Amino acid sequence: MTVDQTAVLTTYARAARAAHPALTALDQLSGDGDFGDNLCEGLDWAVAAVEARPVEPATAVAAAVFLDRVGGTSGPLIGLLFQELTRALSAAEDDWAGGVREGLAAVQRVGEAEPGDRTMVDALVPARDALAAGRSYADVAEAAIAGAVGTAAIRARRGRAAYVGERAVGAPDPGAMGLALFFWSLAVVAEPDAGLPAPEEVVPMPGE
Amino acid sequence: MTVDQTAVLTTYARAARAAHPALTALDQLSGDGDFGDNLCEGLDWAVAAVEARPVEPATAVAAAVFLDRVGGTSGPLIGLLFQELTRALSAAEDDWAGGVREGLAAVQRVGEAEPGDRTMVDALVPARDALAAGRSYADVAEAAIAGAVGTAAIRARRGRAAYVGERAVGAPDPGAMGLALFFWSLAVVAEPDAGLPAPEEVVPMPGE
Amino acid sequence: MNQLFLPAAEPVDIALRGFARAHPGLVTLHEDPLHVTAVHRHPDRRVGLVSGGGSGHEPLHAGFVGRGMLDAAAPGRIFASPHNRQVYEASRHAAGPDGVLHVVKNYTGDRINFGIAAERLRADGIPVRRVLVDDDLATESDETATGRRGTGATAVVEKLLGGAADSGLGIDELAALGAEFVAASRSVAVAGRAQTSPARGGTAFELAPGDVEYGVGIHGERAQVTVPRPSFDDLVERMTGQVLDALPATNDDGVILFVNGLGATTLLELYAVHETVAGLLDKRGATVAGRLVGSYVPALDMSGFSVTVTALRPGWLTWWDAPSHTPAFPRQELPR
Amino acid sequence: MNQLFLPAAEPVDIALRGFARAHPGLVTLHEDPLHVTAVHRHPDRRVGLVSGGGSGHEPLHAGFVGRGMLDAAAPGRIFASPHNRQVYEASRHAAGPDGVLHVVKNYTGDRINFGIAAERLRADGIPVRRVLVDDDLATESDETATGRRGTGATAVVEKLLGGAADSGLGIDELAALGAEFVAASRSVAVAGRAQTSPARGGTAFELAPGDVEYGVGIHGERAQVTVPRPSFDDLVERMTGQVLDALPATNDDGVILFVNGLGATTLLELYAVHETVAGLLDKRGATVAGRLVGSYVPALDMSGFSVTVTALRPGWLTWWDAPSHTPAFPRQELPR
Ligand SMILES: Nc1ncnc2c1ncn2[C@@H]1O[C@H](COP(=O)(O)OP(=O)(O)O)[C@@H](O)[C@H]1O
Ligand SMILES: Nc1ncnc2c1ncn2[C@@H]1O[C@H](COP(=O)(O)OP(=O)(O)O)[C@@H](O)[C@H]1O
Ligand SMILES: [Mg+2]
Ligand SMILES: [Mg+2]
Ligand SMILES: [Mg+2]
Ligand SMILES: [Mg+2]
């Protein structure tokens, strides 16, 4: 059964909007506060672009939008994920596993972040591994969410996370949470009966 | 009868030394005070160079020294006078008239000063005219001195003299007095019995 | 309080238009996204050379676009990395049959944006390699993971790579050579006055009278050390010594000496520095085989200068001396 | 407090040595008296072109020595006229079969020292003529006998004369042409910060925050007017208008536009000025046929820029575009 790319994208856009206040608050704690805007704007633009160009694969449209127009460190990195998903899905039907594997590899080549550096990589790595193991999409989403939530405990010693220091410990990394929502959306479309929690519960406001 | 160039030069050097305090005081009134130094140093160097290279005409040696080594506006201008004297005297024996005429022309081409501008030109013009009229060297000297002394009355409206303004009125231009001493020296060598006043009397201290 | 003379809106775009207008036979302007490409290219060149980075370092990089050096450059805003789309489009324009080589100064933003562009190019099937320039000794430390900054050596590396690319080398050979050029190059910079802050006007940071920043960068960050200004000779000797000590032993192939102005420093000063460094190199037995003196990698209008030395290996000098036809890099052959 | 990075003793001599060392194939240094001469000369050139003036305006004039431009240059101390002996010896080296043409910026000291050198050359039997450059509109006044200062147009005039001299013209033709080049050229300059005082350090004069000097010269003298800084566009428009209004009506031959930095002003700013002036010229129907953008006639490290326009006549553009091989003036032919 093929998972509908366009449905995943629109679901992701809705989920990100629902989590926007929490994503913004998380990036205010550990960064400059624009992650929620970057992600939501990018997804809204992508959804609009897909509506305007329905023949192109949704992931290809999203890749172009995120790579070309979305700001912040996260924007183009998410664009790379969509780019590799496009390649994988056009080469082999439903190869989300290959797309995430290659997307993560590109994100790491470019961003040079390792697991444990308190970045979106901490959501992507468990998702990739769960996909590679052939687990259900709901399991994949849960693995990504767990990886993202786990960043709350990290006081990174190196990389950009090091600048943040103690201040951010206790709240998770916004980018990791934002990427977890992608796998949540994939699962909601692929396995609508899995009974996943709402996006606001996946990404709660920090301190609540 | 040929007037001995070397004797004129050494006489000029001695006369300038005698008038050095007054020349310095005059340039302090209307300029930066270095005219006495410039003239005396230049003449001393020239005398020494003539002693070292006795075969060359004294005016040629003085021209090179003043053009190459003497500072201030006056130094190289005096060098031009010596240069043209060299050309005239080597072309026609004792042609001091031609040398002064051409020297003055060069000084004016370069310095662009007119008579009445309160410069050395005000000593050179009456000297040139007296020489052209075939007058005695003593008369030439007196004409030059009178021209130089006359600059004391000038409150120039244009050129560099204009900067000085009222402050300098009453005392003559140092460059004009310094050049008058040249014609005084020429006369003393050419007509030793003419009974000219001493250099200190030709260039009295201002205010005395 | 000084302010830059720049239009309020889109200063970089307007300046780049003025740049392209001034050099119509050499470069072509592309406005969306902003980048410039070379009009002419050596017939033997197989790999497109692309660089870029924050603006405020002109003539770097756009001034080095042209036959013999870069095939394209992507300028970011002042002191800010270019967008990956600029690098991507510049690279697509510039790619040769053997792909694209990116010359990247070592700054996080530049690494990421060039990296993303490289991923996009690879997705398009275009081979991409990178030469990372990290020559600045002031940022050499075992503690920082970010490594040495990329500064003055960039101009030297771009010229050497240009000459090498015109000799027909392939992308892997060029990437390897580029890494060697960088490894053979070290720089150090001092400043006597900070650059004008583009945002607020006035100097970006204040120095106590009589102090200099030793080991300053090109983005207006302060140096790690502020020292009382040494005499001219002592300062130049300290800088030269530091650079030479950090380089592999120079040999018979000699060195390239690059004295770079940081913006407000006059050619009179730079040539005096050049003369003094050259004298010190003489004493150390290092032959200066190539020279460059001028403000080629400035930090806006900072007062100061950097000294870069590149220890040459056999064959490199040919590439340094090869003719180049760019707006800003001087390399001309006399008519025979 | 900023200070220049210069050796305490003989800065100009040391810098000029460093300059000659940096450009060994183009210029030859002579130390007593100080001047530089060109290594190469166009075979058709019959008249030596010699210029000079105070130092602190580099690359003017030494940077313009070489095939296609000047045959020799004599640098004075900072902001001080060269000694007549420097000009004399430079001219003797540079004289062609048809003599020497002096290009002199209109300053009393330069006029006198070049004049004395000319008298000496004439005494040696060498024909000498002079082109006096007086392009600066800020000093245009019926009241001063000294006339307009010589500023930015000097670079343009030296390039045009270089091209004309290489076409084999004689000294009288060149002197007449030079006067026409000057008559067709006008400049105006603004500054946002004074240059560093070479003697004391610090800025040579202070400007109130937000003010600019309008009509500033290149020797660090203040302008006659200090005005609140207009917007970038208004400032450039005022300058362009003043220059164009002072020129003879431009015709189909177009103009040369020269945007010159006064020392600390960045290429980013100069190219933005260039773009803006070029837009205004377009509107006025003046075709820009030749362009030059850079700090070619600075006033040490002053922050500011000048705009020079030369209204071309038939044939002049060929001389402007003719190749030149000098350390600083960019004019290159592409390989065919
Ligand atoms: N080098 C990196 N590799 C992977 N992800 C990164 C890297 N740097 C930052 N991120 C992710 O980007 C997120 C911040 O994105 P965003 O706010 O858009 O960027 P910026 O920090 O530039 O404002 C972080 O929470 C982190 O997950
Ligand atoms: N343009 C000129 N033409 C002729 N003589 C001049 C001119 N300018 C100055 N002088 C003479 O030079 C004298 C000053 O000489 P000096 O003190 O050596 O020069 P400076 O003024 O440069 O210190 C003046 O008293 C005047 O006679
Ligand atoms: Mg952010
Ligand atoms: Mg941000
Ligand atoms: Mg004096
Ligand atoms: Mg004096």
Coordinates of N, CA, C and O in Angstrom, one line a residue, chain A residues 80-161:
Chain A
L80 N 16.8 19.0 2.5 CA 17.6 17.9 2.0 C 16.9 16.6 2.3 O 17.0 15.6 1.5
L81 N 16.3 16.5 3.5 CA 15.5 15.3 3.8 C 14.4 15.1 2.7 O 14.3 14.0 2.2
F82 N 13.7 16.1 2.4 CA 12.7 16.0 1.3 C 13.3 15.6 0.0 O 12.7 14.9 -0.8
Q83 N 14.5 16.2 -0.3 CA 15.1 15.9 -1.6 C 15.5 14.4 -1.7 O 15.2 13.7 -2.7
E84 N 16.0 13.8 -0.6 CA 16.4 12.4 -0.6 C 15.1 11.5 -0.6 O 15.1 10.4 -1.2
L85 N 14.1 12.0 0.1 CA 12.8 11.2 0.0 C 12.3 11.2 -1.4 O 11.8 10.1 -1.9
T86 N 12.4 12.3 -2.1 CA 11.9 12.3 -3.5 C 12.7 11.3 -4.3 O 12.1 10.5 -5.1
R87 N 14.0 11.3 -4.2 CA 14.8 10.3 -5.0 C 14.4 8.9 -4.7 O 14.2 8.1 -5.6
A88 N 14.3 8.6 -3.4 CA 14.0 7.2 -2.9 C 12.6 6.8 -3.4 O 12.4 5.7 -4.0
L89 N 11.6 7.7 -3.2 CA 10.3 7.3 -3.5 C 10.0 7.2 -5.0 O 9.2 6.4 -5.4
S90 N 10.8 7.9 -5.8 CA 10.6 7.8 -7.2 C 11.4 6.6 -7.8 O 11.0 6.1 -8.8
A91 N 12.4 6.2 -7.0 CA 13.1 5.0 -7.5 C 12.4 3.7 -7.1 O 12.4 2.7 -7.8
A92 N 11.9 3.6 -5.9 CA 11.2 2.4 -5.4 C 10.0 2.8 -4.6 O 10.1 3.6 -3.6
E93 N 8.9 2.3 -4.9 CA 7.6 2.6 -4.3 C 7.7 2.5 -2.8 O 8.2 1.5 -2.3
D94 N 7.2 3.5 -2.1 CA 7.1 3.5 -0.6 C 8.5 3.3 0.1 O 8.5 2.8 1.2
D95 N 9.6 3.6 -0.6 CA 10.9 3.4 0.1 C 11.2 4.6 1.1 O 12.1 5.3 0.9
W96 N 10.3 4.8 2.0 CA 10.5 5.8 3.0 C 11.8 5.5 3.8 O 12.5 6.4 4.2
A97 N 12.1 4.3 4.0 CA 13.3 3.9 4.8 C 14.5 4.4 4.0 O 15.4 5.0 4.7
G98 N 14.6 4.1 2.7 CA 15.8 4.6 2.0 C 15.9 6.1 2.0 O 17.0 6.7 2.1
G99 N 14.7 6.7 1.8 CA 14.7 8.2 1.8 C 15.2 8.8 3.1 O 16.0 9.7 3.1
V100 N 14.7 8.3 4.2 CA 15.2 8.8 5.5 C 16.7 8.5 5.7 O 17.4 9.4 6.2
R101 N 17.1 7.3 5.3 CA 18.5 7.0 5.5 C 19.4 7.9 4.7 O 20.3 8.5 5.3
E102 N 19.1 8.2 3.4 CA 19.9 9.1 2.6 C 19.7 10.5 3.1 O 20.7 11.3 3.0
G103 N 18.5 10.9 3.5 CA 18.3 12.2 4.0 C 19.1 12.5 5.2 O 19.7 13.6 5.3
L104 N 19.1 11.6 6.1 CA 19.9 11.8 7.4 C 21.4 11.8 7.0 O 22.1 12.7 7.5
A105 N 21.8 11.0 6.0 CA 23.2 11.0 5.7 C 23.6 12.4 5.1 O 24.6 13.0 5.4
A106 N 22.7 13.0 4.3 CA 22.9 14.3 3.7 C 23.0 15.4 4.8 O 23.8 16.2 4.9
V107 N 22.0 15.3 5.8 CA 21.9 16.3 6.9 C 23.2 16.2 7.7 O 23.8 17.2 8.1
Q108 N 23.7 15.0 7.9 CA 24.9 14.8 8.7 C 26.2 15.3 7.9 O 27.1 15.8 8.5
R109 N 26.2 15.0 6.6 CA 27.3 15.5 5.8 C 27.4 17.0 5.9 O 28.5 17.5 6.0
V110 N 26.3 17.6 5.7 CA 26.3 19.1 5.7 C 26.4 19.7 7.1 O 27.2 20.6 7.3
G111 N 25.6 19.2 8.0 CA 25.6 19.8 9.4 C 26.7 19.3 10.3 O 26.9 19.9 11.3
E112 N 27.3 18.2 10.0 CA 28.3 17.6 10.8 C 27.9 17.3 12.2 O 28.8 17.3 13.1
A113 N 26.6 17.1 12.5 CA 26.2 16.8 13.8 C 26.1 15.3 14.0 O 25.8 14.5 13.1
E114 N 26.5 14.9 15.2 CA 26.5 13.5 15.6 C 25.3 13.3 16.5 O 24.8 14.3 17.1
P115 N 24.8 12.0 16.6 CA 23.8 11.8 17.7 C 24.3 12.3 19.0 O 25.5 12.1 19.3
G116 N 23.4 12.8 19.8 CA 23.8 13.3 21.1 C 24.3 14.8 21.1 O 24.6 15.4 22.1
D117 N 24.3 15.4 19.9 CA 24.7 16.8 19.8 C 23.5 17.7 20.0 O 23.6 19.0 19.9
R118 N 22.3 17.2 20.3 CA 21.1 18.0 20.6 C 20.7 18.7 19.3 O 20.6 19.9 19.3
T119 N 20.4 17.9 18.2 CA 19.9 18.5 17.0 C 18.8 17.5 16.5 O 18.5 16.5 17.0
M120 N 18.3 17.9 15.3 CA 17.3 17.1 14.6 C 17.8 15.7 14.3 O 17.0 14.7 14.2
V121 N 19.1 15.5 14.3 CA 19.7 14.2 14.1 C 19.2 13.2 15.2 O 19.1 12.0 14.9
D122 N 19.0 13.7 16.4 CA 18.6 12.9 17.5 C 17.1 12.3 17.3 O 16.8 11.3 17.9
A123 N 16.4 12.9 16.4 CA 15.1 12.4 16.0 C 15.2 11.5 14.8 O 14.5 10.4 14.7
L124 N 16.1 11.8 13.9 CA 16.2 11.1 12.6 C 16.9 9.7 12.8 O 16.5 8.8 12.2
V125 N 17.9 9.7 13.7 CA 18.6 8.4 13.8 C 17.7 7.3 14.3 O 17.6 6.2 13.6
P126 N 16.9 7.4 15.4 CA 16.0 6.3 15.8 C 14.9 6.0 14.7 O 14.6 4.8 14.6
A127 N 14.5 7.0 14.0 CA 13.5 6.8 13.0 C 14.1 6.0 11.9 O 13.5 5.0 11.4
R128 N 15.3 6.4 11.5 CA 15.9 5.6 10.4 C 16.1 4.1 10.8 O 15.8 3.2 10.0
D129 N 16.5 3.9 12.0 CA 16.8 2.6 12.5 C 15.5 1.8 12.6 O 15.5 0.6 12.2
A130 N 14.4 2.4 13.0 CA 13.2 1.7 13.1 C 12.6 1.3 11.7 O 12.1 0.2 11.5
L131 N 12.8 2.3 10.8 CA 12.4 2.0 9.4 C 13.2 0.9 8.8 O 12.7 -0.1 8.2
A132 N 14.5 0.9 9.1 CA 15.4 -0.1 8.5 C 15.0 -1.5 9.1 O 15.1 -2.5 8.4
A133 N 14.6 -1.5 10.3 CA 14.2 -2.8 11.0 C 12.8 -3.2 10.5 O 12.3 -4.3 11.0
G134 N 12.1 -2.5 9.7 CA 10.8 -2.9 9.1 C 9.7 -2.7 10.1 O 8.7 -3.4 10.0
R135 N 9.9 -1.8 11.1 CA 8.8 -1.7 12.1 C 7.6 -0.9 11.5 O 7.7 -0.3 10.4
S136 N 6.5 -0.8 12.3 CA 5.3 -0.1 11.8 C 5.6 1.4 11.8 O 6.5 1.8 12.5
Y137 N 4.8 2.2 11.0 CA 5.1 3.6 11.0 C 4.8 4.2 12.4 O 5.4 5.2 12.8
A138 N 3.8 3.6 13.1 CA 3.5 4.1 14.5 C 4.8 3.9 15.4 O 5.1 4.8 16.2
D139 N 5.4 2.8 15.2 CA 6.6 2.5 16.0 C 7.7 3.5 15.6 O 8.5 4.0 16.5
V140 N 7.8 3.7 14.3 CA 8.8 4.7 13.8 C 8.6 6.0 14.5 O 9.5 6.7 15.0
A141 N 7.3 6.5 14.5 CA 7.0 7.8 15.0 C 7.4 7.8 16.5 O 7.9 8.8 17.0
E142 N 7.0 6.7 17.2 CA 7.3 6.7 18.6 C 8.8 6.8 18.9 O 9.3 7.4 19.8
A143 N 9.6 6.1 18.0 CA 11.0 6.1 18.2 C 11.6 7.5 18.0 O 12.4 8.0 18.7
A144 N 11.1 8.2 17.0 CA 11.5 9.6 16.7 C 11.2 10.5 17.8 O 12.0 11.3 18.3
I145 N 9.9 10.4 18.3 CA 9.5 11.2 19.5 C 10.4 10.9 20.7 O 10.8 11.9 21.4
A146 N 10.6 9.7 20.9 CA 11.5 9.4 22.1 C 12.8 10.0 22.0 O 13.4 10.5 22.9
G147 N 13.4 9.8 20.8 CA 14.7 10.4 20.5 C 14.7 11.9 20.7 O 15.6 12.5 21.4
A148 N 13.7 12.6 20.2 CA 13.6 14.0 20.4 C 13.4 14.4 21.8 O 14.1 15.3 22.3
V149 N 12.5 13.7 22.5 CA 12.3 14.1 23.9 C 13.6 13.9 24.7 O 13.9 14.6 25.7
G150 N 14.4 12.9 24.3 CA 15.6 12.6 25.0 C 16.6 13.7 25.0 O 17.5 13.8 25.8
T151 N 16.5 14.6 24.0 CA 17.5 15.7 23.9 C 17.3 16.6 25.1 O 18.2 17.4 25.4
A152 N 16.2 16.5 25.8 CA 16.0 17.4 27.0 C 17.1 17.2 28.0 O 17.4 18.1 28.8
A153 N 17.6 16.0 28.0 CA 18.6 15.6 29.1 C 20.0 16.0 28.7 O 20.9 15.9 29.5
I154 N 20.2 16.5 27.4 CA 21.6 16.6 26.9 C 22.1 18.0 27.3 O 21.5 19.0 27.0
R155 N 23.3 18.0 27.9 CA 24.1 19.2 28.0 C 25.3 19.0 27.2 O 26.3 18.4 27.6
A156 N 25.2 19.4 25.9 CA 26.2 19.0 24.9 C 27.5 19.8 25.2 O 27.5 20.9 25.7
R157 N 28.6 19.1 25.0 CA 29.9 19.7 25.2 C 30.5 20.3 24.0 O 31.4 21.1 24.1
R158 N 30.0 19.9 22.8 CA 30.6 20.4 21.6 C 29.5 20.8 20.6 O 28.4 20.5 20.8
G159 N 30.0 21.5 19.5 CA 29.0 22.0 18.5 C 28.2 23.1 19.0 O 28.5 23.7 20.1
R160 N 27.2 23.5 18.2 CA 26.5 24.7 18.5 C 25.7 24.6 19.8 O 25.5 25.6 20.5
A161 N 25.3 23.4 20.2 CA 24.5 23.2 21.4 C 25.3 23.6 22.6 O 24.8 23.9 23.7

